[in-house]
Amino acid sequence: MEQLVALPVSGDAFLLRRSGRVILVDGGKSSVLLAGELAKYGVHHLDIVVCTHADYDHAGGLVDLLDRTAIEVGEFWLPGAWAESLPALLTTPAEVVDDLIQTLDEEGDYAQREVDPDELEQQMHLYASRRRNEYRDAEPLADRDDHNESFRSTRKQGEIEQWDAELPLDENAEKLAARAFRSGRSRIRYRVAKRRVSKPVAAFWLGLIDTAERIRRIAVQAMHHGVPVRWFDFGEFAKTLQASGGDAGFLIPLNAVELASPPPPPIGLSFLVRLTPVNEECLVFLSPSIDEWWREPSILFTGDSPLGNGNNYSVSWLQWPEDASRCVIATAPHHGSESNFAAYGHLDSAVNVLLWVRSGGTVKHPGSTYRMLDSASRICTNCPHAKKPRQAVEIQFPMHRWWRHLRTNGHICIC
């Protein structure tokens, strides 16, 4: 059965069955919830697991999925930006934590300010985005030949990946890493107790440590279970606005370049900048359908992306593949957040969105732009405004039938 499912896992996790293959895009907050939902749908093998970015409500469920279940995974598709931190996170995680704490101490009076958490997050995201853009602008284009074939770790007998050689594969190494992250959290809380750091600033820095630990755990899990990793880099896409890679006709990036090998760590970028989440760099993937009116719609996974850049993300970078159907089912960007309002206009100018699928978020979601869309084109896993409980959104694609015969199940959005 051809099927798209938004799993009710307190965050974003989308299961797609198509062309005899099964993919998972993001994993929500909890591997316990994710494992339970995948079991309900009889999932024993995932051909591809995509992580669009490292946020807790997208990546949290992936950190120990293979350790917790008997599910087999064919490939992990991960953000190239993670490679900025991974070598250090794998070998010397304590040094990453020390760098974050040192940066916090250098903030001085700013770290003691009682600021609105949302305002602080926005300021830090803008700072990290600006620094990352400056770094990219100063770097030459990567050798395009490196991108012509994807990075696949074939795992031939006796062959190990570049970072496997650096990773101590023993239980003690994992204990030391866990201790380093715990120590970092304790040191931040100590500074709060001594009133050297305000609670909002501390919460943001604790989030950076959580992000670092998630990235490390997902990478280590892939290595331990021998799962090939393919890297998709927004930074290389940003230089030319030309996406490439993926599996043609099945799943392709719209804002990333697939790299033949993970990019090297950037010299001169602090771990604060490397680990601060930047939503405009969230990976976007398309499962295209052939551009014929009787075929299935294309499926667009937007993650937390605004689908644009510039002031208020008003400049669209969206370039729709010529042979992909413009009849689309799209996931609501950033859980329908108003901060991503520009994405709706960008997509509407390029394609015909038949259905918006929204999942996850908080009581602040969805925003007004999402709620102004035709209610018949909105379906959700949960509804904070109407206080409806979480449930899966299921969309089935009957074989050899016109797309208007889609069968759906979920909360029809009326808020």
mmCIF file of C-alpha atoms in Angstrom:
data_model
loop_
_atom_site.group_PDB
_atom_site.id
_atom_site.type_symbol
_atom_site.label_atom_id
_atom_site.label_comp_id
_atom_site.label_asym_id
_atom_site.label_seq_id
_atom_site.Cartn_x
_atom_site.Cartn_y
_atom_site.Cartn_z
ATOM 1 C CA MET A 1 0.000 0.000 0.000
ATOM 2 C CA GLU A 2 1.277 3.467 -0.935
ATOM 3 C CA GLN A 3 0.894 5.575 2.198
ATOM 4 C CA LEU A 4 2.040 8.710 4.035
ATOM 5 C CA VAL A 5 1.668 8.742 7.818
ATOM 6 C CA ALA A 6 2.347 11.616 10.206
ATOM 7 C CA LEU A 7 3.133 9.764 13.414
ATOM 8 C CA PRO A 8 1.740 11.221 16.682
ATOM 9 C CA VAL A 9 5.069 11.359 18.504
ATOM 10 C CA SER A 10 5.169 14.864 19.999
ATOM 11 C CA GLY A 11 7.158 16.382 17.172
ATOM 12 C CA ASP A 12 7.709 15.628 13.504
ATOM 13 C CA ALA A 13 8.014 12.056 12.237
ATOM 14 C CA PHE A 14 6.713 11.063 8.812
ATOM 15 C CA LEU A 15 6.529 7.539 7.440
ATOM 16 C CA LEU A 16 6.287 7.129 3.666
ATOM 17 C CA ARG A 17 5.635 3.859 1.856
ATOM 18 C CA ARG A 18 6.181 4.307 -1.847
ATOM 19 C CA SER A 19 7.474 2.275 -4.789
ATOM 20 C CA GLY A 20 8.047 -0.721 -2.547
ATOM 21 C CA ARG A 21 10.304 1.215 -0.186
ATOM 22 C CA VAL A 22 9.817 2.669 3.295
ATOM 23 C CA ILE A 23 11.354 5.908 4.562
ATOM 24 C CA LEU A 24 11.190 7.807 7.831
ATOM 25 C CA VAL A 25 11.680 11.565 7.855
ATOM 26 C CA ASP A 26 12.585 12.716 11.388
ATOM 27 C CA GLY A 27 11.731 10.916 14.611
ATOM 28 C CA GLY A 28 9.923 13.261 16.992
ATOM 29 C CA LYS A 29 11.076 13.702 20.580
ATOM 30 C CA SER A 30 11.109 10.165 21.944
ATOM 31 C CA SER A 31 12.382 6.836 20.651
ATOM 32 C CA VAL A 32 9.903 5.107 22.979
ATOM 33 C CA LEU A 33 6.966 6.812 21.274
ATOM 34 C CA LEU A 34 8.522 6.386 17.841
ATOM 35 C CA ALA A 35 9.199 2.679 18.321
ATOM 36 C CA GLY A 36 5.624 2.127 19.477
ATOM 37 C CA GLU A 37 4.144 3.914 16.471
ATOM 38 C CA LEU A 38 6.391 2.123 13.988
ATOM 39 C CA ALA A 39 5.357 -1.193 15.528
ATOM 40 C CA LYS A 40 1.689 -0.303 14.974
ATOM 41 C CA TYR A 41 2.415 0.029 11.267
ATOM 42 C CA GLY A 42 4.399 -3.193 11.097
ATOM 43 C CA VAL A 43 7.703 -1.525 10.293
ATOM 44 C CA HIS A 44 10.668 -3.895 10.523
ATOM 45 C CA HIS A 45 12.905 -2.301 7.909
ATOM 46 C CA LEU A 46 13.450 1.321 6.906
ATOM 47 C CA ASP A 47 15.220 1.852 3.605
ATOM 48 C CA ILE A 48 16.092 5.458 4.473
ATOM 49 C CA VAL A 49 15.996 7.432 7.718
ATOM 50 C CA VAL A 50 16.277 11.184 7.163
ATOM 51 C CA CYS A 51 17.079 13.693 9.886
ATOM 52 C CA THR A 52 16.359 17.215 8.646
ATOM 53 C CA HIS A 53 18.099 18.946 11.572
ATOM 54 C CA ALA A 54 19.117 18.400 15.177
ATOM 55 C CA ASP A 55 16.172 19.967 17.035
ATOM 56 C CA TYR A 56 14.812 17.829 19.874
ATOM 57 C CA ASP A 57 11.341 17.452 18.338
ATOM 58 C CA HIS A 58 12.811 16.128 15.079
ATOM 59 C CA ALA A 59 15.936 14.219 16.121
ATOM 60 C CA GLY A 60 15.198 13.099 19.683
ATOM 61 C CA GLY A 61 13.472 9.893 18.642
ATOM 62 C CA LEU A 62 16.388 8.811 16.454
ATOM 63 C CA VAL A 63 19.179 8.789 19.043
ATOM 64 C CA ASP A 64 18.726 5.144 20.085
ATOM 65 C CA LEU A 65 16.052 3.762 17.755
ATOM 66 C CA LEU A 66 18.290 0.919 16.557
ATOM 67 C CA ASP A 67 19.449 0.086 20.070
ATOM 68 C CA ARG A 68 15.863 -0.009 21.337
ATOM 69 C CA THR A 69 14.258 -1.979 18.496
ATOM 70 C CA ALA A 70 15.010 -4.742 16.009
ATOM 71 C CA ILE A 71 14.320 -2.378 13.100
ATOM 72 C CA GLU A 72 16.918 -2.497 10.357
ATOM 73 C CA VAL A 73 17.931 0.685 8.537
ATOM 74 C CA GLY A 74 19.404 0.794 5.049
ATOM 75 C CA GLU A 75 20.807 4.340 5.142
ATOM 76 C CA PHE A 76 20.894 7.435 7.306
ATOM 77 C CA TRP A 77 20.645 10.763 5.476
ATOM 78 C CA LEU A 78 22.104 13.429 7.758
ATOM 79 C CA PRO A 79 22.832 17.178 7.595
ATOM 80 C CA GLY A 80 26.326 17.978 6.371
ATOM 81 C CA ALA A 81 26.481 20.722 9.009
ATOM 82 C CA TRP A 82 26.791 18.047 11.685
ATOM 83 C CA ALA A 83 30.260 17.251 10.373
ATOM 84 C CA GLU A 84 31.347 20.666 11.660
ATOM 85 C CA SER A 85 31.210 19.256 15.193
ATOM 86 C CA LEU A 86 31.317 15.475 14.850
ATOM 87 C CA PRO A 87 35.078 14.822 14.836
ATOM 88 C CA ALA A 88 35.421 16.576 18.191
ATOM 89 C CA LEU A 89 32.162 15.158 19.547
ATOM 90 C CA LEU A 90 33.275 11.619 18.745
ATOM 91 C CA THR A 91 36.784 11.840 20.151
ATOM 92 C CA THR A 92 36.880 14.701 22.675
ATOM 93 C CA PRO A 93 33.312 15.642 23.680
ATOM 94 C CA ALA A 94 34.600 17.227 26.889
ATOM 95 C CA GLU A 95 36.498 19.803 24.814
ATOM 96 C CA VAL A 96 33.279 20.743 22.999
ATOM 97 C CA VAL A 97 31.542 21.243 26.333
ATOM 98 C CA ASP A 98 34.487 23.261 27.662
ATOM 99 C CA ASP A 99 34.336 25.504 24.595
ATOM 100 C CA LEU A 100 30.620 26.148 25.127
ATOM 101 C CA ILE A 101 31.148 26.952 28.820
ATOM 102 C CA GLN A 102 34.062 29.258 28.019
ATOM 103 C CA THR A 103 31.943 31.117 25.463
ATOM 104 C CA LEU A 104 29.182 31.474 28.045
ATOM 105 C CA ASP A 105 31.616 32.894 30.612
ATOM 106 C CA GLU A 106 32.905 35.369 28.040
ATOM 107 C CA GLU A 107 29.396 36.765 27.596
ATOM 108 C CA GLY A 108 29.754 38.526 30.964
ATOM 109 C CA ASP A 109 26.888 40.917 31.736
ATOM 110 C CA TYR A 110 24.843 39.694 28.767
ATOM 111 C CA ALA A 111 24.668 36.208 30.260
ATOM 112 C CA GLN A 112 23.059 37.681 33.393
ATOM 113 C CA ARG A 113 20.265 39.498 31.550
ATOM 114 C CA GLU A 114 16.715 38.373 32.193
ATOM 115 C CA VAL A 115 15.491 38.283 28.608
ATOM 116 C CA ASP A 116 12.410 36.827 26.988
ATOM 117 C CA PRO A 117 13.325 33.257 25.956
ATOM 118 C CA ASP A 118 11.784 33.633 22.491
ATOM 119 C CA GLU A 119 13.601 36.933 21.942
ATOM 120 C CA LEU A 120 16.887 35.406 23.095
ATOM 121 C CA GLU A 121 16.440 32.431 20.794
ATOM 122 C CA GLN A 122 15.742 34.719 17.858
ATOM 123 C CA GLN A 123 18.815 36.844 18.621
ATOM 124 C CA MET A 124 21.064 33.809 18.901
ATOM 125 C CA HIS A 125 19.703 32.295 15.698
ATOM 126 C CA LEU A 126 20.322 35.554 13.835
ATOM 127 C CA TYR A 127 23.849 35.750 15.220
ATOM 128 C CA ALA A 128 24.645 32.160 14.261
ATOM 129 C CA SER A 129 23.097 32.578 10.816
ATOM 130 C CA ARG A 130 25.118 35.737 10.156
ATOM 131 C CA ARG A 131 28.383 34.142 11.274
ATOM 132 C CA ARG A 132 27.741 31.034 9.195
ATOM 133 C CA ASN A 133 26.956 33.121 6.120
ATOM 134 C CA GLU A 134 30.132 35.155 6.627
ATOM 135 C CA TYR A 135 32.144 31.963 6.868
ATOM 136 C CA ARG A 136 30.585 30.544 3.695
ATOM 137 C CA ASP A 137 31.131 33.780 1.781
ATOM 138 C CA ALA A 138 34.822 33.647 2.647
ATOM 139 C CA GLU A 139 35.197 30.038 1.505
ATOM 140 C CA PRO A 140 35.758 28.981 -2.134
ATOM 141 C CA LEU A 141 33.291 26.652 -3.822
ATOM 142 C CA ALA A 142 33.956 23.044 -3.001
ATOM 143 C CA ASP A 143 35.249 20.880 -5.800
ATOM 144 C CA ARG A 144 32.080 20.016 -7.699
ATOM 145 C CA ASP A 145 33.544 16.663 -8.716
ATOM 146 C CA ASP A 146 33.308 15.671 -5.054
ATOM 147 C CA HIS A 147 29.538 15.970 -5.291
ATOM 148 C CA ASN A 148 28.975 13.921 -8.409
ATOM 149 C CA GLU A 149 28.550 10.688 -6.509
ATOM 150 C CA SER A 150 27.009 10.281 -3.100
ATOM 151 C CA PHE A 151 28.939 9.253 -0.018
ATOM 152 C CA ARG A 152 28.061 5.639 0.750
ATOM 153 C CA SER A 153 29.862 3.584 3.378
ATOM 154 C CA THR A 154 29.648 0.167 1.749
ATOM 155 C CA ARG A 155 30.929 -1.599 4.847
ATOM 156 C CA LYS A 156 32.972 -4.207 3.035
ATOM 157 C CA GLN A 157 34.626 -6.645 5.382
ATOM 158 C CA GLY A 158 37.549 -4.976 7.071
ATOM 159 C CA GLU A 159 36.582 -1.532 5.777
ATOM 160 C CA ILE A 160 35.775 1.256 8.220
ATOM 161 C CA GLU A 161 34.640 4.823 7.805
ATOM 162 C CA GLN A 162 36.869 7.806 8.325
ATOM 163 C CA TRP A 163 35.507 8.513 11.798
ATOM 164 C CA ASP A 164 35.240 4.886 12.892
ATOM 165 C CA ALA A 165 39.006 4.838 13.133
ATOM 166 C CA GLU A 166 38.875 7.770 15.537
ATOM 167 C CA LEU A 167 36.005 6.450 17.660
ATOM 168 C CA PRO A 168 36.850 4.335 20.696
ATOM 169 C CA LEU A 169 34.325 1.505 20.357
ATOM 170 C CA ASP A 170 34.084 0.567 24.012
ATOM 171 C CA GLU A 171 31.597 1.132 26.780
ATOM 172 C CA ASN A 172 34.026 3.308 28.704
ATOM 173 C CA ALA A 173 34.173 5.843 25.858
ATOM 174 C CA GLU A 174 30.396 6.189 25.934
ATOM 175 C CA LYS A 175 30.444 6.633 29.699
ATOM 176 C CA LEU A 176 33.072 9.351 29.394
ATOM 177 C CA ALA A 177 31.005 11.148 26.757
ATOM 178 C CA ALA A 178 27.865 10.972 28.890
ATOM 179 C CA ARG A 179 29.860 12.261 31.866
ATOM 180 C CA ALA A 180 31.144 15.211 29.821
ATOM 181 C CA PHE A 181 27.617 16.265 28.869
ATOM 182 C CA ARG A 182 26.361 15.838 32.454
ATOM 183 C CA SER A 183 29.270 17.909 33.720
ATOM 184 C CA GLY A 184 28.461 20.687 31.268
ATOM 185 C CA ARG A 185 24.859 20.822 32.421
ATOM 186 C CA SER A 186 25.923 20.882 36.069
ATOM 187 C CA ARG A 187 28.384 23.716 35.454
ATOM 188 C CA ILE A 188 25.688 25.803 33.784
ATOM 189 C CA ARG A 189 23.223 25.184 36.620
ATOM 190 C CA TYR A 190 25.935 26.119 39.124
ATOM 191 C CA ARG A 191 26.336 29.474 37.367
ATOM 192 C CA VAL A 192 22.581 30.007 37.587
ATOM 193 C CA ALA A 193 22.648 29.259 41.318
ATOM 194 C CA LYS A 194 25.462 31.797 41.750
ATOM 195 C CA ARG A 195 23.483 34.324 39.647
ATOM 196 C CA ARG A 196 26.239 34.563 37.089
ATOM 197 C CA VAL A 197 23.884 33.395 34.339
ATOM 198 C CA SER A 198 20.171 34.092 33.937
ATOM 199 C CA LYS A 199 17.737 31.216 33.560
ATOM 200 C CA PRO A 200 16.803 32.014 29.924
ATOM 201 C CA VAL A 201 20.470 32.161 28.870
ATOM 202 C CA ALA A 202 21.190 28.975 30.804
ATOM 203 C CA ALA A 203 18.273 27.216 29.117
ATOM 204 C CA PHE A 204 19.642 28.137 25.700
ATOM 205 C CA TRP A 205 23.127 26.836 26.548
ATOM 206 C CA LEU A 206 21.683 23.651 28.012
ATOM 207 C CA GLY A 207 19.915 23.215 24.686
ATOM 208 C CA LEU A 208 23.262 23.455 22.882
ATOM 209 C CA ILE A 209 24.654 20.639 24.998
ATOM 210 C CA ASP A 210 21.536 18.576 24.318
ATOM 211 C CA THR A 211 21.993 19.209 20.588
ATOM 212 C CA ALA A 212 25.626 18.121 20.742
ATOM 213 C CA GLU A 213 24.685 14.922 22.530
ATOM 214 C CA ARG A 214 21.916 14.101 20.017
ATOM 215 C CA ILE A 215 24.248 14.560 17.064
ATOM 216 C CA ARG A 216 26.871 12.347 18.654
ATOM 217 C CA ARG A 217 24.431 9.600 19.645
ATOM 218 C CA ILE A 218 22.868 9.386 16.181
ATOM 219 C CA ALA A 219 26.292 9.179 14.525
ATOM 220 C CA VAL A 220 27.617 6.608 16.997
ATOM 221 C CA GLN A 221 24.468 4.539 16.565
ATOM 222 C CA ALA A 222 24.940 4.462 12.790
ATOM 223 C CA MET A 223 28.565 3.388 13.199
ATOM 224 C CA HIS A 224 27.826 0.694 15.772
ATOM 225 C CA HIS A 225 25.074 -0.820 13.629
ATOM 226 C CA GLY A 226 26.995 -0.537 10.377
ATOM 227 C CA VAL A 227 24.459 1.746 8.707
ATOM 228 C CA PRO A 228 25.773 3.751 5.730
ATOM 229 C CA VAL A 229 25.518 7.530 6.065
ATOM 230 C CA ARG A 230 24.887 10.011 3.261
ATOM 231 C CA TRP A 231 25.561 13.699 3.886
ATOM 232 C CA PHE A 232 23.438 16.572 2.575
ATOM 233 C CA ASP A 233 24.881 20.032 2.999
ATOM 234 C CA PHE A 234 22.884 23.262 2.985
ATOM 235 C CA GLY A 235 26.074 25.320 2.987
ATOM 236 C CA GLU A 236 27.131 24.086 -0.452
ATOM 237 C CA PHE A 237 23.597 24.666 -1.752
ATOM 238 C CA ALA A 238 23.658 28.246 -0.435
ATOM 239 C CA LYS A 239 26.668 29.058 -2.631
ATOM 240 C CA THR A 240 24.911 28.263 -5.925
ATOM 241 C CA LEU A 241 21.229 27.581 -5.060
ATOM 242 C CA GLN A 242 21.580 24.334 -7.021
ATOM 243 C CA ALA A 243 20.496 21.211 -5.143
ATOM 244 C CA SER A 244 21.795 17.773 -6.106
ATOM 245 C CA GLY A 245 21.986 14.181 -4.961
ATOM 246 C CA GLY A 246 19.543 11.809 -3.349
ATOM 247 C CA ASP A 247 17.732 9.036 -5.206
ATOM 248 C CA ALA A 248 16.305 10.382 -8.455
ATOM 249 C CA GLY A 249 12.598 9.737 -8.829
ATOM 250 C CA PHE A 250 12.196 8.664 -5.209
ATOM 251 C CA LEU A 251 13.674 11.155 -2.720
ATOM 252 C CA ILE A 252 15.751 14.237 -3.543
ATOM 253 C CA PRO A 253 16.934 17.321 -1.623
ATOM 254 C CA LEU A 254 15.621 20.734 -2.618
ATOM 255 C CA ASN A 255 18.058 22.806 -0.540
ATOM 256 C CA ALA A 256 21.162 20.688 -0.147
ATOM 257 C CA VAL A 257 24.052 19.203 -2.081
ATOM 258 C CA GLU A 258 24.907 15.592 -1.401
ATOM 259 C CA LEU A 259 28.588 15.291 -0.581
ATOM 260 C CA ALA A 260 30.901 12.436 -1.493
ATOM 261 C CA SER A 261 32.431 12.737 1.974
ATOM 262 C CA PRO A 262 31.548 14.702 5.096
ATOM 263 C CA PRO A 263 32.813 18.292 4.994
ATOM 264 C CA PRO A 264 35.804 19.182 7.165
ATOM 265 C CA PRO A 265 35.303 21.086 10.425
ATOM 266 C CA PRO A 266 35.274 24.858 9.860
ATOM 267 C CA ILE A 267 38.277 26.691 11.218
ATOM 268 C CA GLY A 268 37.358 29.736 13.273
ATOM 269 C CA LEU A 269 33.713 28.933 14.028
ATOM 270 C CA SER A 270 32.936 28.458 17.708
ATOM 271 C CA PHE A 271 30.837 25.513 18.820
ATOM 272 C CA LEU A 272 28.199 28.060 19.827
ATOM 273 C CA VAL A 273 27.808 28.940 16.142
ATOM 274 C CA ARG A 274 28.147 25.354 14.934
ATOM 275 C CA LEU A 275 25.497 23.970 17.293
ATOM 276 C CA THR A 276 22.955 26.801 17.365
ATOM 277 C CA PRO A 277 19.954 25.669 15.307
ATOM 278 C CA VAL A 278 19.243 27.786 12.228
ATOM 279 C CA ASN A 279 15.844 26.913 10.796
ATOM 280 C CA GLU A 280 16.594 28.255 7.331
ATOM 281 C CA GLU A 281 19.269 25.547 7.061
ATOM 282 C CA CYS A 282 16.815 22.756 7.873
ATOM 283 C CA LEU A 283 16.893 20.218 5.039
ATOM 284 C CA VAL A 284 13.913 19.940 2.679
ATOM 285 C CA PHE A 285 13.229 16.761 0.711
ATOM 286 C CA LEU A 286 10.846 15.918 -2.113
ATOM 287 C CA SER A 287 9.446 12.542 -3.065
ATOM 288 C CA PRO A 288 8.466 13.406 -6.631
ATOM 289 C CA SER A 289 5.715 11.920 -8.720
ATOM 290 C CA ILE A 290 5.783 11.968 -12.509
ATOM 291 C CA ASP A 291 4.075 15.075 -13.883
ATOM 292 C CA GLU A 292 0.958 13.337 -15.194
ATOM 293 C CA TRP A 293 -2.472 14.303 -13.941
ATOM 294 C CA TRP A 294 -3.627 10.765 -13.073
ATOM 295 C CA ARG A 295 -0.580 9.864 -11.002
ATOM 296 C CA GLU A 296 0.025 10.273 -7.270
ATOM 297 C CA PRO A 297 0.948 13.699 -5.899
ATOM 298 C CA SER A 298 4.501 14.653 -5.032
ATOM 299 C CA ILE A 299 5.274 14.642 -1.292
ATOM 300 C CA LEU A 300 7.215 17.565 0.184
ATOM 301 C CA PHE A 301 8.885 17.349 3.599
ATOM 302 C CA THR A 302 9.534 20.941 4.691
ATOM 303 C CA GLY A 303 10.884 20.343 8.212
ATOM 304 C CA ASP A 304 11.292 23.718 9.930
ATOM 305 C CA SER A 305 12.376 25.499 6.754
ATOM 306 C CA PRO A 306 10.864 28.838 5.637
ATOM 307 C CA LEU A 307 11.744 27.873 2.018
ATOM 308 C CA GLY A 308 13.524 31.188 1.571
ATOM 309 C CA ASN A 309 16.098 33.624 2.864
ATOM 310 C CA GLY A 310 16.555 37.359 3.317
ATOM 311 C CA ASN A 311 14.392 39.664 5.416
ATOM 312 C CA ASN A 312 11.495 37.617 6.811
ATOM 313 C CA TYR A 313 12.618 34.857 4.416
ATOM 314 C CA SER A 314 10.892 36.772 1.636
ATOM 315 C CA VAL A 315 13.260 35.583 -1.123
ATOM 316 C CA SER A 316 12.345 32.082 -2.246
ATOM 317 C CA TRP A 317 15.085 29.654 -3.232
ATOM 318 C CA LEU A 318 12.536 27.049 -4.323
ATOM 319 C CA GLN A 319 13.290 25.535 -7.739
ATOM 320 C CA TRP A 320 10.779 22.827 -8.581
ATOM 321 C CA PRO A 321 12.114 19.897 -10.632
ATOM 322 C CA GLU A 322 10.712 20.063 -14.151
ATOM 323 C CA ASP A 323 9.544 16.446 -14.288
ATOM 324 C CA ALA A 324 7.964 16.386 -10.807
ATOM 325 C CA SER A 325 4.209 16.693 -10.420
ATOM 326 C CA ARG A 326 3.119 20.090 -9.136
ATOM 327 C CA CYS A 327 0.156 18.519 -7.367
ATOM 328 C CA VAL A 328 1.636 18.283 -3.877
ATOM 329 C CA ILE A 329 1.022 17.054 -0.363
ATOM 330 C CA ALA A 330 3.245 19.144 1.923
ATOM 331 C CA THR A 331 4.123 18.994 5.591
ATOM 332 C CA ALA A 332 3.398 22.281 7.357
ATOM 333 C CA PRO A 333 6.715 24.100 7.910
ATOM 334 C CA HIS A 334 7.770 24.392 11.555
ATOM 335 C CA HIS A 335 4.516 22.857 12.817
ATOM 336 C CA GLY A 336 2.532 25.678 11.211
ATOM 337 C CA SER A 337 4.493 28.373 13.060
ATOM 338 C CA GLU A 338 3.829 31.972 12.058
ATOM 339 C CA SER A 339 7.586 32.567 11.914
ATOM 340 C CA ASN A 340 7.547 30.535 8.688
ATOM 341 C CA PHE A 341 4.608 32.350 7.092
ATOM 342 C CA ALA A 342 6.634 33.150 3.953
ATOM 343 C CA ALA A 343 6.881 29.459 3.067
ATOM 344 C CA TYR A 344 3.196 29.247 2.158
ATOM 345 C CA GLY A 345 3.509 31.981 -0.446
ATOM 346 C CA HIS A 346 6.719 30.514 -1.856
ATOM 347 C CA LEU A 347 5.098 27.130 -2.313
ATOM 348 C CA ASP A 348 1.791 28.491 -3.577
ATOM 349 C CA SER A 349 3.601 30.374 -6.344
ATOM 350 C CA ALA A 350 5.269 27.183 -7.565
ATOM 351 C CA VAL A 351 2.814 24.312 -7.054
ATOM 352 C CA ASN A 352 -0.744 23.335 -6.180
ATOM 353 C CA VAL A 353 -0.819 22.124 -2.573
ATOM 354 C CA LEU A 354 -3.672 19.635 -2.274
ATOM 355 C CA LEU A 355 -3.166 18.996 1.423
ATOM 356 C CA TRP A 356 -1.120 20.439 4.281
ATOM 357 C CA VAL A 357 -0.127 17.905 6.948
ATOM 358 C CA ARG A 358 0.727 19.414 10.340
ATOM 359 C CA SER A 359 2.217 17.671 13.344
ATOM 360 C CA GLY A 360 3.923 18.526 16.606
ATOM 361 C CA GLY A 361 4.386 22.028 17.945
ATOM 362 C CA THR A 362 3.210 23.753 21.113
ATOM 363 C CA VAL A 363 0.161 25.675 22.274
ATOM 364 C CA LYS A 364 1.405 28.559 20.105
ATOM 365 C CA HIS A 365 0.901 26.458 16.972
ATOM 366 C CA PRO A 366 -0.444 26.681 14.373
ATOM 367 C CA GLY A 367 -0.085 30.357 13.497
ATOM 368 C CA SER A 368 -2.591 32.619 11.792
ATOM 369 C CA THR A 369 -1.312 32.083 8.234
ATOM 370 C CA TYR A 370 -1.782 28.330 8.478
ATOM 371 C CA ARG A 371 -5.191 28.777 10.070
ATOM 372 C CA MET A 372 -6.320 31.025 7.220
ATOM 373 C CA LEU A 373 -5.757 28.266 4.672
ATOM 374 C CA ASP A 374 -8.818 26.414 3.396
ATOM 375 C CA SER A 375 -9.808 24.046 6.215
ATOM 376 C CA ALA A 376 -10.443 21.288 3.668
ATOM 377 C CA SER A 377 -6.736 21.367 2.795
ATOM 378 C CA ARG A 378 -5.457 21.056 6.385
ATOM 379 C CA ILE A 379 -5.082 17.909 8.443
ATOM 380 C CA CYS A 380 -3.250 17.600 11.770
ATOM 381 C CA THR A 381 -2.006 15.044 14.277
ATOM 382 C CA ASN A 382 -3.031 17.279 17.161
ATOM 383 C CA CYS A 383 -4.937 20.507 17.753
ATOM 384 C CA PRO A 384 -3.873 22.639 20.739
ATOM 385 C CA HIS A 385 -6.603 25.229 20.036
ATOM 386 C CA ALA A 386 -9.464 22.711 19.955
ATOM 387 C CA LYS A 387 -7.704 20.552 22.573
ATOM 388 C CA LYS A 388 -7.877 17.430 20.414
ATOM 389 C CA PRO A 389 -5.544 14.588 21.422
ATOM 390 C CA ARG A 390 -2.719 13.307 19.253
ATOM 391 C CA GLN A 391 -3.557 10.794 16.585
ATOM 392 C CA ALA A 392 -1.853 9.645 13.414
ATOM 393 C CA VAL A 393 -2.617 11.308 10.102
ATOM 394 C CA GLU A 394 -2.922 8.644 7.422
ATOM 395 C CA ILE A 395 -3.046 9.357 3.695
ATOM 396 C CA GLN A 396 -3.421 6.409 1.356
ATOM 397 C CA PHE A 397 -2.777 6.522 -2.372
ATOM 398 C CA PRO A 398 -5.006 3.989 -4.164
ATOM 399 C CA MET A 399 -3.212 2.404 -7.087
ATOM 400 C CA HIS A 400 -4.138 3.510 -10.624
ATOM 401 C CA ARG A 401 -6.679 6.070 -9.412
ATOM 402 C CA TRP A 402 -6.873 9.809 -9.805
ATOM 403 C CA TRP A 403 -5.326 11.777 -6.938
ATOM 404 C CA ARG A 404 -8.691 13.178 -5.829
ATOM 405 C CA HIS A 405 -9.478 9.700 -4.498
ATOM 406 C CA LEU A 406 -6.921 10.074 -1.695
ATOM 407 C CA ARG A 407 -8.151 8.464 1.515
ATOM 408 C CA THR A 408 -7.266 10.412 4.654
ATOM 409 C CA ASN A 409 -7.627 10.010 8.392
ATOM 410 C CA GLY A 410 -6.714 12.587 11.045
ATOM 411 C CA HIS A 411 -7.916 15.825 12.611
ATOM 412 C CA ILE A 412 -9.404 18.014 9.888
ATOM 413 C CA CYS A 413 -8.196 21.455 10.958
ATOM 414 C CA ILE A 414 -11.012 23.859 11.847
ATOM 415 C CA CYS A 415 -9.189 26.159 14.280
#
